[in-house]
Amino acid sequence: MDRAGEGHLRCFRGSRYTPGMKRNLSAHLRRFAALALLPLLAAPPLFGWGEAGHRMINRLAAEGLPADMPAFLKTPEAINEIEYLGPEPDRWRSLAEPELNAAQAPDHFIDLEYADILGTLPRRRYEYIAALTAAEITHPDKAAVLQPEKVGFQPYITSEVWERLKAAMRAYRDLSAKHADTKPLEAAILFYAGWLGHYVGDGSQPLHVSINYNGWALKDNPNGFTTEHTIHAKFETTFVAANIKPADVQSLISAAKPVSDEWDAYMSYLRHSQSLVEQLYQLDKQKGFDGAGTPEGKQFTAERLAAGASMLRDLIYSAWIESARPVPQWHEPSSAPMAAPAKSGSGF
């Protein structure tokens, strides 16, 4: 389900009714359910980069992995697997699996304009949820848009999948040192790397990090950017599939460079994507993504895909490097000593 469709359902979830309306509730529910489904059937889901873009990002990242990575990651079979998994989380967004769709749809985006109300974002998902919940109270005028599932979890799912990949690589190192069978772990590593690629790809798409995700949403629109709900799919799916080839992107990929702090590096990456939102809308206004588009529109799109492939390659490489570090020892939290009971004045 796309974010627009979720909005229709949220409107009903927050509605109220009086006891006198209860006898008509069943009819109202049936009528609403039918109406709510209409936009879901009519509007295409907003999937970052579509099939072609996600596969391209994953494949180019896998092909660019440094030579000192494990050999199994460089095989044609591994590269094909990572490529195939690029669109995988979008395959979990069918109306046939409504619970799965609802649970993971917010992982694909973050509205940084709203998230930044918190200041520096906490690094852990549940601390972020708690902070947003508190912000709903301190910013009652924005409470409706500060609900965590509406703001999105994009950097959190990315960090969590990256840590899964790192943990699997650590286990792979352990088994390799023991000359044990690593095939099951190789399969897990390929899955995590491919899964990670989807969210990293989403993060390179400027419309996945802004409230202006499918038409200019701000009331202030001095440049006359489109407010139609068509720009998202036109840019990331239709235009890419028709006009962008791997060769257009390959030469724009940066040199491999592991990141020292995965969270900080990824947040900088998302903020750079956000800085390009207005440029994307300006290119759209100039017909940059209509049909064959313009040279400027094609260059912009190829650069964004290359940014996704570069970041994914560097995150996979960094997970491998970090997996060699020793795991910190677990220490039970120390309990404060109990205060001695106060003496009674009676002497007892």
PDB file of N, CA and C in Angstrom, residues 7 19 29 66 151 167 177 199-200 209 218 238 251 253 274-275 277 286 304 309 337:
ATOM      1  N   GLY A   7      -3.137   6.922   4.169  1.00  0.00           N
ATOM      2  CA  GLY A   7      -3.747   8.108   4.723  1.00  0.00           C
ATOM      3  C   GLY A   7      -5.253   7.997   4.813  1.00  0.00           C
ATOM      4  N   PRO A  19     -23.149   6.902  20.507  1.00  0.00           N
ATOM      5  CA  PRO A  19     -23.948   5.684  20.668  1.00  0.00           C
ATOM      6  C   PRO A  19     -25.117   5.611  19.708  1.00  0.00           C
ATOM      7  N   LEU A  29     -19.290   1.119   7.782  1.00  0.00           N
ATOM      8  CA  LEU A  29     -18.020   0.422   7.581  1.00  0.00           C
ATOM      9  C   LEU A  29     -17.934  -0.185   6.193  1.00  0.00           C
ATOM     10  N   PRO A  66      35.269  -4.613  -3.419  1.00  0.00           N
ATOM     11  CA  PRO A  66      36.733  -4.718  -3.487  1.00  0.00           C
ATOM     12  C   PRO A  66      37.223  -6.162  -3.538  1.00  0.00           C
ATOM     13  N   VAL A 151       5.934   9.429   9.830  1.00  0.00           N
ATOM     14  CA  VAL A 151       7.235  10.060   9.617  1.00  0.00           C
ATOM     15  C   VAL A 151       8.186   9.098   8.909  1.00  0.00           C
ATOM     16  N   ALA A 167      26.751  -9.222  11.452  1.00  0.00           N
ATOM     17  CA  ALA A 167      26.741 -10.390  12.342  1.00  0.00           C
ATOM     18  C   ALA A 167      26.943 -11.677  11.553  1.00  0.00           C
ATOM     19  N   ALA A 177      37.528 -19.955   9.865  1.00  0.00           N
ATOM     20  CA  ALA A 177      38.726 -20.225  10.660  1.00  0.00           C
ATOM     21  C   ALA A 177      38.764 -21.664  11.156  1.00  0.00           C
ATOM     22  N   TYR A 199      16.884  -0.683   0.708  1.00  0.00           N
ATOM     23  CA  TYR A 199      16.703   0.520   1.511  1.00  0.00           C
ATOM     24  C   TYR A 199      17.750   1.571   1.188  1.00  0.00           C
ATOM     25  N   VAL A 200      18.973   1.134   0.907  1.00  0.00           N
ATOM     26  CA  VAL A 200      19.998   2.088   0.492  1.00  0.00           C
ATOM     27  C   VAL A 200      19.574   2.746  -0.822  1.00  0.00           C
ATOM     28  N   VAL A 209      12.731  10.936   1.127  1.00  0.00           N
ATOM     29  CA  VAL A 209      13.206  11.551   2.372  1.00  0.00           C
ATOM     30  C   VAL A 209      12.559  12.915   2.594  1.00  0.00           C
ATOM     31  N   LEU A 218       4.032  21.429   0.475  1.00  0.00           N
ATOM     32  CA  LEU A 218       4.083  22.650   1.261  1.00  0.00           C
ATOM     33  C   LEU A 218       3.127  23.691   0.703  1.00  0.00           C
ATOM     34  N   THR A 238       8.881   4.820 -14.344  1.00  0.00           N
ATOM     35  CA  THR A 238       8.661   4.935 -15.791  1.00  0.00           C
ATOM     36  C   THR A 238       9.890   5.475 -16.502  1.00  0.00           C
ATOM     37  N   SER A 251      29.914   4.835 -14.850  1.00  0.00           N
ATOM     38  CA  SER A 251      31.021   5.796 -14.808  1.00  0.00           C
ATOM     39  C   SER A 251      30.858   6.836 -13.706  1.00  0.00           C
ATOM     40  N   ILE A 253      29.891   6.074 -10.548  1.00  0.00           N
ATOM     41  CA  ILE A 253      30.075   5.458  -9.233  1.00  0.00           C
ATOM     42  C   ILE A 253      31.420   5.882  -8.661  1.00  0.00           C
ATOM     43  N   GLN A 274      17.975  14.666   0.424  1.00  0.00           N
ATOM     44  CA  GLN A 274      16.935  15.651   0.722  1.00  0.00           C
ATOM     45  C   GLN A 274      17.263  17.011   0.102  1.00  0.00           C
ATOM     46  N   SER A 275      18.532  17.366   0.050  1.00  0.00           N
ATOM     47  CA  SER A 275      18.932  18.660  -0.503  1.00  0.00           C
ATOM     48  C   SER A 275      18.630  18.775  -1.994  1.00  0.00           C
ATOM     49  N   VAL A 277      15.730  17.709  -3.459  1.00  0.00           N
ATOM     50  CA  VAL A 277      14.291  17.626  -3.737  1.00  0.00           C
ATOM     51  C   VAL A 277      13.847  18.757  -4.663  1.00  0.00           C
ATOM     52  N   GLN A 286      10.579  21.322 -16.013  1.00  0.00           N
ATOM     53  CA  GLN A 286      11.188  21.519 -17.329  1.00  0.00           C
ATOM     54  C   GLN A 286      11.038  20.297 -18.233  1.00  0.00           C
ATOM     55  N   ARG A 304      21.824   9.819  -9.149  1.00  0.00           N
ATOM     56  CA  ARG A 304      21.153   9.304  -7.954  1.00  0.00           C
ATOM     57  C   ARG A 304      21.285   7.780  -7.869  1.00  0.00           C
ATOM     58  N   ALA A 309      24.301   2.938  -5.575  1.00  0.00           N
ATOM     59  CA  ALA A 309      25.219   1.817  -5.768  1.00  0.00           C
ATOM     60  C   ALA A 309      26.516   2.027  -4.988  1.00  0.00           C
ATOM     61  N   PRO A 337      24.161   0.209  45.512  1.00  0.00           N
ATOM     62  CA  PRO A 337      24.052  -0.396  46.853  1.00  0.00           C
ATOM     63  C   PRO A 337      22.841   0.159  47.593  1.00  0.00           C
TER      64      PRO A 337
END
